[in-house]
CSV table of C-alpha atoms in Angstrom, one decimal:
chain,number,residue,atom,x,y,z
A,1,MET,CA,112.1,93.7,71.0
A,2,ALA,CA,115.2,95.9,71.0
A,3,THR,CA,113.3,98.7,69.3
A,4,TYR,CA,110.5,98.4,71.7
A,5,LEU,CA,112.8,98.6,74.7
A,6,LEU,CA,114.6,101.6,73.3
A,7,LYS,CA,111.3,103.4,72.9
A,8,ARG,CA,110.4,102.6,76.5
A,9,PHE,CA,113.7,103.9,77.7
A,10,LEU,CA,113.3,107.1,75.7
A,11,LEU,CA,109.8,107.6,77.3
A,12,ILE,CA,111.3,107.5,80.8
A,13,PHE,CA,112.4,111.1,80.8
A,14,PRO,CA,109.1,112.7,79.6
A,15,THR,CA,107.2,110.5,82.1
A,16,LEU,CA,109.5,111.5,84.9
A,17,LEU,CA,109.1,115.1,83.8
A,18,GLY,CA,105.3,114.8,84.1
A,19,ILE,CA,105.4,113.2,87.5
A,20,MET,CA,107.8,115.7,88.9
A,21,LEU,CA,105.9,118.7,87.4
A,22,PHE,CA,102.6,117.4,88.9
A,23,ALA,CA,104.2,117.1,92.3
A,24,PHE,CA,106.0,120.4,92.0
A,25,VAL,CA,102.7,122.2,91.2
A,26,ILE,CA,100.9,120.7,94.2
A,27,ILE,CA,103.8,121.7,96.5
A,28,GLN,CA,103.4,125.3,95.3
A,29,PHE,CA,99.8,125.4,96.6
A,30,ALA,CA,100.4,123.4,99.7
A,31,PRO,CA,100.3,125.4,103.0
A,32,GLY,CA,103.5,125.9,104.9
A,33,GLY,CA,107.0,125.4,103.7
A,34,PRO,CA,110.6,125.4,104.8
A,35,VAL,CA,110.7,129.2,105.2
A,36,GLU,CA,107.5,129.2,107.4
A,37,ARG,CA,108.9,126.3,109.4
A,38,MET,CA,112.1,128.2,110.0
A,39,ILE,CA,110.2,131.3,111.0
A,40,ALA,CA,108.0,129.3,113.4
A,41,GLN,CA,111.1,127.8,115.1
A,42,LEU,CA,112.8,131.2,115.3
A,43,MET,CA,109.7,132.9,116.8
A,44,GLY,CA,109.1,130.1,119.2
A,45,HIS,CA,112.7,129.4,120.3
A,46,SER,CA,114.5,132.5,119.1
A,47,SER,CA,117.3,132.6,121.7
A,48,SER,CA,118.2,129.0,121.7
A,49,ILE,CA,118.0,128.6,117.9
A,50,ALA,CA,119.9,131.8,117.3
A,51,GLY,CA,122.7,130.5,119.5
A,52,ARG,CA,122.8,127.2,117.7
A,53,MET,CA,122.7,128.8,114.3
A,54,GLY,CA,125.3,131.4,115.1
A,55,GLY,CA,127.6,128.7,116.6
A,56,GLY,CA,127.5,126.6,113.4
A,57,THR,CA,126.7,123.4,115.2
A,58,GLY,CA,125.5,121.8,111.9
A,59,ASP,CA,121.8,121.6,112.5
A,60,GLY,CA,121.4,121.8,108.7
A,61,LEU,CA,119.9,125.3,108.8
A,62,GLY,CA,122.7,126.7,106.6
A,63,ALA,CA,124.8,129.8,106.7
A,64,GLY,CA,122.0,132.1,105.8
A,65,ALA,CA,120.1,131.2,109.0
A,66,GLY,CA,123.1,132.6,110.9
A,67,GLN,CA,121.6,136.0,110.4
A,68,ALA,CA,119.1,135.2,113.1
A,69,GLY,CA,120.9,137.9,115.1
A,70,ALA,CA,118.5,140.2,113.4
A,71,LEU,CA,116.0,138.9,115.8
A,72,GLY,CA,117.4,141.0,118.7
A,73,GLN,CA,115.3,143.3,120.7
A,74,GLY,CA,113.7,145.9,118.6
A,75,ALA,CA,115.3,144.4,115.5
A,76,ALA,CA,112.9,146.0,113.1
A,77,ASP,CA,109.4,147.4,112.8
A,78,ALA,CA,106.6,144.9,112.2
A,79,VAL,CA,106.2,144.3,108.5
A,80,THR,CA,103.5,142.8,106.4
A,81,SER,CA,104.9,139.5,105.0
A,82,LYS,CA,103.5,136.7,102.8
A,83,TYR,CA,104.8,134.3,105.5
A,84,ARG,CA,102.6,133.7,108.5
A,85,GLY,CA,104.2,134.7,111.8
A,86,ALA,CA,106.9,136.8,110.2
A,87,GLN,CA,105.8,140.0,111.8
A,88,GLY,CA,108.7,141.6,113.8
A,89,LEU,CA,111.4,140.0,111.7
A,90,ASP,CA,113.9,142.0,109.6
A,91,PRO,CA,112.8,141.9,105.9
A,92,ALA,CA,116.4,141.4,105.0
A,93,PHE,CA,116.5,138.3,107.1
A,94,ILE,CA,113.4,136.9,105.4
A,95,LYS,CA,115.1,137.5,102.1
A,96,SER,CA,118.2,135.6,103.3
A,97,LEU,CA,116.0,132.7,104.2
A,98,GLU,CA,114.3,132.7,100.8
A,99,LYS,CA,117.7,132.7,99.2
A,100,GLN,CA,119.0,129.9,101.4
A,101,PHE,CA,116.1,127.7,100.4
A,102,GLY,CA,116.1,128.7,96.8
A,103,PHE,CA,112.8,130.6,96.9
A,104,ASP,CA,114.3,133.8,95.6
A,105,LYS,CA,113.8,132.5,92.1
A,106,PRO,CA,110.5,132.1,90.1
A,107,ALA,CA,108.8,128.8,90.4
A,108,HIS,CA,109.4,127.8,86.7
A,109,GLU,CA,113.1,128.6,87.0
A,110,ARG,CA,113.4,126.5,90.2
A,111,PHE,CA,111.6,123.5,88.6
A,112,PHE,CA,113.8,123.4,85.4
A,113,LEU,CA,117.0,123.9,87.5
A,114,MET,CA,115.9,121.0,89.7
A,115,MET,CA,115.3,118.7,86.8
A,116,LYS,CA,118.6,119.7,85.2
A,117,ASN,CA,120.4,118.8,88.3
A,118,TYR,CA,118.4,115.6,88.8
A,119,LEU,CA,119.6,114.3,85.3
A,120,THR,CA,123.0,114.0,86.8
A,121,PHE,CA,121.7,112.7,90.2
A,122,ASP,CA,122.6,116.0,91.9
A,123,PHE,CA,119.9,116.3,94.5
A,124,GLY,CA,121.4,119.1,96.5
A,125,LYS,CA,121.5,119.2,100.3
A,126,SER,CA,118.8,118.5,102.8
A,127,TYR,CA,117.3,121.7,104.2
A,128,PHE,CA,117.3,120.6,107.9
A,129,ARG,CA,120.1,118.0,108.0
A,130,ASP,CA,122.8,119.9,106.1
A,131,ILE,CA,124.1,116.8,104.3
A,132,PRO,CA,123.8,115.9,100.6
A,133,VAL,CA,120.5,114.2,99.9
A,134,LEU,CA,122.2,111.4,97.9
A,135,ASP,CA,124.3,110.6,101.0
A,136,LEU,CA,121.2,110.6,103.1
A,137,ILE,CA,119.4,108.2,100.8
A,138,LYS,CA,122.5,105.9,100.6
A,139,GLU,CA,122.5,105.8,104.4
A,140,LYS,CA,118.9,104.7,104.5
A,141,LEU,CA,119.1,102.4,101.5
A,142,PRO,CA,120.3,99.2,103.1
A,143,VAL,CA,117.2,98.9,105.3
A,144,SER,CA,114.8,99.4,102.3
A,145,ILE,CA,116.8,97.0,100.1
A,146,SER,CA,116.8,94.4,102.8
A,147,LEU,CA,113.0,94.6,103.4
A,148,GLY,CA,112.1,95.0,99.7
A,149,LEU,CA,114.2,92.4,98.1
A,150,TRP,CA,113.9,89.7,100.7
A,151,MET,CA,110.2,90.4,100.9
A,152,THR,CA,109.7,90.0,97.2
A,153,LEU,CA,111.9,86.9,97.0
A,154,LEU,CA,110.2,85.3,100.0
A,155,THR,CA,106.7,86.0,98.6
A,156,TYR,CA,107.5,84.5,95.2
A,157,LEU,CA,109.3,81.5,96.5
A,158,ILE,CA,106.4,80.5,98.7
A,159,SER,CA,103.4,81.7,96.8
A,160,ILE,CA,104.1,80.3,93.4
A,161,PRO,CA,104.8,76.6,94.5
A,162,LEU,CA,101.8,76.9,96.9
A,163,GLY,CA,99.6,78.3,94.2
A,164,ILE,CA,100.6,75.5,91.8
A,165,ARG,CA,99.9,72.8,94.3
A,166,LYS,CA,96.5,74.4,95.2
A,167,ALA,CA,95.6,74.4,91.5
A,168,VAL,CA,96.6,70.7,91.1
A,169,ASN,CA,94.6,69.8,94.2
A,170,ASP,CA,91.7,72.1,93.6
A,171,GLY,CA,88.7,71.3,95.8
A,172,THR,CA,90.6,69.0,98.1
A,173,ARG,CA,91.0,69.3,101.8
A,174,PHE,CA,94.5,70.8,101.3
A,175,ASP,CA,93.1,73.5,99.1
A,176,THR,CA,90.4,74.3,101.6
A,177,TRP,CA,92.5,74.7,104.7
A,178,THR,CA,95.3,76.6,103.0
A,179,SER,CA,92.8,79.0,101.6
A,180,GLY,CA,91.4,79.6,105.1
A,181,VAL,CA,94.9,80.2,106.5
A,182,LEU,CA,95.7,82.7,103.6
A,183,VAL,CA,92.4,84.6,104.0
A,184,VAL,CA,92.9,84.9,107.8
A,185,GLY,CA,96.5,86.1,107.2
A,186,TYR,CA,95.4,88.6,104.7
A,187,ALA,CA,92.8,90.0,107.1
A,188,ILE,CA,95.4,90.7,109.9
A,189,PRO,CA,96.9,94.2,109.6
A,190,GLY,CA,100.7,93.9,109.2
A,191,PHE,CA,101.4,96.6,111.8
A,192,LEU,CA,99.2,94.9,114.3
A,193,PHE,CA,100.9,91.5,113.7
A,194,ALA,CA,104.2,93.3,114.1
A,195,VAL,CA,103.3,94.6,117.5
A,196,LEU,CA,102.1,91.0,118.5
A,197,LEU,CA,105.5,89.6,117.4
A,198,LEU,CA,107.4,92.2,119.4
A,199,ILE,CA,105.4,91.4,122.5
A,200,LEU,CA,105.7,87.6,122.1
A,201,PHE,CA,109.3,87.2,120.8
A,202,ALA,CA,111.2,90.4,121.5
A,203,GLY,CA,109.9,91.5,124.9
A,204,SER,CA,110.6,90.7,128.5
A,205,SER,CA,107.1,89.3,129.2
A,206,PHE,CA,107.3,86.1,127.1
A,207,PHE,CA,110.3,85.2,125.0
A,208,GLN,CA,113.5,87.2,124.2
A,209,TRP,CA,114.4,85.3,121.0
A,210,PHE,CA,114.8,88.2,118.6
A,211,PRO,CA,116.0,91.8,118.8
A,212,SER,CA,113.3,94.5,118.9
A,213,ARG,CA,115.0,97.2,116.9
A,214,GLY,CA,117.6,98.0,114.3
A,215,LEU,CA,119.1,96.0,111.5
A,216,PHE,CA,122.5,95.2,113.1
A,217,SER,CA,123.8,94.5,116.6
A,218,ASP,CA,126.1,97.0,118.4
A,219,ASN,CA,129.0,94.6,118.0
A,220,TRP,CA,128.5,94.2,114.2
A,221,ASP,CA,132.1,95.3,113.4
A,222,ASP,CA,133.6,92.7,115.7
A,223,LEU,CA,131.6,89.7,114.2
A,224,SER,CA,133.0,87.2,111.7
A,225,LEU,CA,131.5,86.9,108.3
A,226,PHE,CA,129.2,84.1,109.3
A,227,GLY,CA,128.4,86.0,112.5
A,228,LYS,CA,127.4,89.1,110.5
A,229,ILE,CA,125.2,87.0,108.2
A,230,ARG,CA,123.5,85.3,111.1
A,231,ASP,CA,123.1,88.7,112.9
A,232,TYR,CA,121.6,90.3,109.8
A,233,PHE,CA,118.9,87.6,109.3
A,234,TRP,CA,118.3,87.5,113.1
A,235,HIS,CA,117.3,91.1,113.0
A,236,LEU,CA,115.2,90.7,109.8
A,237,THR,CA,113.2,87.7,110.9
A,238,LEU,CA,110.3,89.5,112.8
A,239,PRO,CA,110.0,92.5,110.3
A,240,MET,CA,109.9,90.0,107.4
A,241,ILE,CA,107.2,87.8,109.0
A,242,ALA,CA,105.1,90.9,109.8
A,243,MET,CA,105.3,92.2,106.2
A,244,ALA,CA,104.8,88.7,104.7
A,245,ILE,CA,101.6,87.8,106.7
A,246,GLY,CA,99.3,89.3,104.2
A,247,SER,CA,101.4,89.4,101.0
A,248,PHE,CA,101.1,85.7,100.2
A,249,THR,CA,97.4,85.6,99.7
A,250,THR,CA,97.1,87.7,96.5
A,251,MET,CA,100.1,86.1,94.8
A,252,THR,CA,99.0,82.5,95.8
A,253,PHE,CA,95.5,82.9,94.5
A,254,LEU,CA,96.7,84.6,91.4
A,255,THR,CA,99.0,81.7,90.7
A,256,LYS,CA,96.3,79.1,91.4
A,257,ASN,CA,93.7,80.8,89.2
A,258,SER,CA,96.2,81.3,86.3
A,259,PHE,CA,97.1,77.6,86.4
A,260,LEU,CA,93.5,76.5,86.6
A,261,ASP,CA,92.6,78.6,83.6
A,262,GLU,CA,95.5,77.0,81.6
A,263,ILE,CA,94.9,73.4,82.8
A,264,ARG,CA,91.3,73.5,81.5
A,265,LYS,CA,92.4,74.5,78.0
A,266,GLN,CA,92.4,72.2,75.0
A,267,TYR,CA,96.2,72.1,74.5
A,268,VAL,CA,96.6,70.5,77.9
A,269,VAL,CA,94.1,67.8,77.0
A,270,ALA,CA,96.0,67.1,73.8
A,271,ALA,CA,99.3,67.0,75.6
A,272,ARG,CA,98.0,64.4,78.1
A,273,ALA,CA,96.5,62.4,75.2
A,274,LYS,CA,100.0,62.2,73.7
A,275,GLY,CA,101.1,60.3,76.8
A,276,LEU,CA,103.1,63.1,78.5
A,277,SER,CA,103.4,62.8,82.2
A,278,GLU,CA,101.7,65.2,84.6
A,279,PRO,CA,104.9,67.1,85.5
A,280,GLN,CA,105.8,67.4,81.8
A,281,VAL,CA,102.3,68.8,81.1
A,282,LEU,CA,102.4,71.1,84.1
A,283,TYR,CA,105.9,72.5,83.9
A,284,GLY,CA,106.6,72.0,80.2
A,285,HIS,CA,103.4,73.6,78.8
A,286,VAL,CA,101.2,75.1,81.5
A,287,PHE,CA,103.8,76.9,83.5
A,288,ARG,CA,105.0,79.2,80.7
A,289,ASN,CA,101.6,80.4,79.9
A,290,ALA,CA,100.3,80.7,83.5
A,291,MET,CA,103.3,82.7,84.6
A,292,LEU,CA,102.6,85.6,82.3
A,293,LEU,CA,100.1,87.1,84.8
A,294,ILE,CA,102.5,86.5,87.7
A,295,ILE,CA,105.3,88.4,85.9
A,296,ALA,CA,102.9,91.2,85.0
A,297,GLY,CA,102.4,91.8,88.8
A,298,PHE,CA,106.1,91.8,89.6
A,299,PRO,CA,106.7,95.6,89.2
A,300,ALA,CA,103.8,96.5,91.5
A,301,ALA,CA,104.8,93.8,94.1
A,302,PHE,CA,108.4,94.9,94.0
A,303,ILE,CA,107.7,98.6,94.4
A,304,SER,CA,105.2,98.1,97.1
A,305,ALA,CA,107.6,95.9,99.2
A,306,PHE,CA,110.6,98.1,98.4
A,307,PHE,CA,109.1,101.4,99.3
A,308,SER,CA,105.6,102.1,100.5
A,309,GLY,CA,104.9,98.8,102.2
A,310,SER,CA,107.6,99.1,104.8
A,311,LEU,CA,106.7,102.5,106.4
A,312,LEU,CA,104.8,101.1,109.4
A,313,ILE,CA,107.2,98.2,109.8
A,314,GLU,CA,110.2,100.5,109.8
A,315,THR,CA,108.5,102.6,112.5
A,316,ILE,CA,107.6,99.7,114.8
A,317,PHE,CA,111.0,97.9,114.5
A,318,SER,CA,113.0,101.2,114.6
A,319,LEU,CA,114.4,100.5,111.1
A,320,ASP,CA,115.6,103.8,109.6
A,321,GLY,CA,114.8,103.3,105.9
A,322,LEU,CA,113.6,105.2,102.9
A,323,GLY,CA,109.9,104.9,103.9
A,324,LEU,CA,110.4,106.6,107.2
A,325,LEU,CA,112.8,109.1,105.7
A,326,SER,CA,110.2,110.2,103.1
A,327,MET,CA,107.4,110.6,105.7
A,328,GLU,CA,109.6,112.6,108.0
A,329,SER,CA,110.8,114.8,105.1
A,330,ILE,CA,107.1,115.5,104.1
A,331,GLU,CA,106.3,116.5,107.7
A,332,LYS,CA,109.3,118.8,107.9
A,333,ARG,CA,108.8,120.2,104.4
A,334,ASP,CA,112.3,119.1,103.5
A,335,TYR,CA,111.7,119.5,99.7
A,336,PRO,CA,115.0,118.3,98.4
A,337,VAL,CA,114.6,115.0,100.1
A,338,VAL,CA,110.9,114.8,99.1
A,339,PHE,CA,111.5,115.4,95.4
A,340,ALA,CA,114.6,113.3,95.3
A,341,SER,CA,112.8,110.3,96.9
A,342,LEU,CA,109.9,110.8,94.4
A,343,TYR,CA,112.3,111.0,91.5
A,344,ILE,CA,114.2,107.8,92.5
A,345,PHE,CA,111.0,105.9,93.3
A,346,SER,CA,109.5,106.8,90.0
A,347,LEU,CA,112.6,106.0,88.0
A,348,VAL,CA,112.9,102.6,89.7
A,349,GLY,CA,109.2,101.9,89.0
A,350,LEU,CA,109.6,102.8,85.3
A,351,VAL,CA,112.7,100.7,84.9
A,352,VAL,CA,111.2,97.7,86.7
A,353,GLY,CA,108.2,98.0,84.3
A,354,ILE,CA,110.5,97.7,81.3
A,355,LEU,CA,112.2,94.7,83.0
A,356,SER,CA,108.8,93.1,83.4
A,357,ASP,CA,108.1,93.4,79.6
A,358,PHE,CA,111.5,91.9,78.9
A,359,LEU,CA,110.7,89.0,81.2
A,360,TYR,CA,107.5,88.5,79.3
A,361,THR,CA,109.5,87.7,76.2
A,362,LEU,CA,111.8,85.3,78.0
A,363,VAL,CA,108.9,83.3,79.4
A,364,ASP,CA,107.0,83.3,76.1
A,365,PRO,CA,109.0,84.2,73.0
A,366,ARG,CA,105.8,84.4,71.0
A,367,ILE,CA,105.0,87.7,72.5
A,368,ASP,CA,106.1,90.6,70.3
A,369,PHE,CA,105.7,94.1,71.8
A,370,GLU,CA,107.0,95.7,68.7
A,371,THR,CA,103.8,94.9,66.8
A,372,ARG,CA,101.8,97.3,69.0
A,373,GLU,CA,102.0,100.9,69.7
A,374,VAL,CA,104.0,101.9,72.8
């Protein structure tokens, strides 16, 4: 197993390289970009933006953008530029913008320089926020960690016992009505249920039991340790319910079907014939084999809850996390944040996949990944 895990870890870098190269190539052909966005801002609000940039107020536009003084009346003759809307701007100013955003280098040189820096987790600075990307991600991380980890934990703690009980009581009234509830919950869009929760329990029309926004209260620093824990889960309750409404269904039915497949096998009949009690058969023999499929789905469930699954929930409950940050960065063409998010998300996904294989061997030591090709 150690050899297999080593091979998997060694494959992380070429896999990341392929993912980042694919995304980088797509970006090169995508319309628009940070330079075009800056030009559009300058041409649309030249006086106000020039004043802000010259004053160094920290809008994240960088020192190079301070040269917007070149926009003055009759700054330069109209020039043909590869950037839309750049007519009337000084070519030297365009060059300074390209240098500021790193577009003065060939594409291949920019890519390999980016990957070299990413190996040491040096993600540079955000184009439009003027702060290090790593600091920006750290700032948003608590929200995504809270939603992702608690969501995954809650799903597994409820779905696995429920799925086991449904398998044991297959075809009974309990199995029927719980299946109906799960299917209805799965059919309800999470964002729509989130809006309903806000109206019912965090609005002025009905009940004001929970906060409608944020992860902490304004008086967080003044609270005791117990008060902070209570306040933290108080803010998480509605977002977690909204995210969980449809997530239990897949995991519960997967658990039920896995246990049903194992219960019907010959070794279970033999175990019962030996006089073993039902709990001994269920948890001593069936559980280990049935859980393999559940563990296999762990990486996908974790990544979905941790990253992509929380975007709409973050927006509705005003939770400033990684999902919202990534979307805003794509809209603003803030490439350092976009590529850094993709790099981190991909790296976490690959590591969690290796962890899943390791958990396989813990659940069933008979599995040997070293006997097959990686």
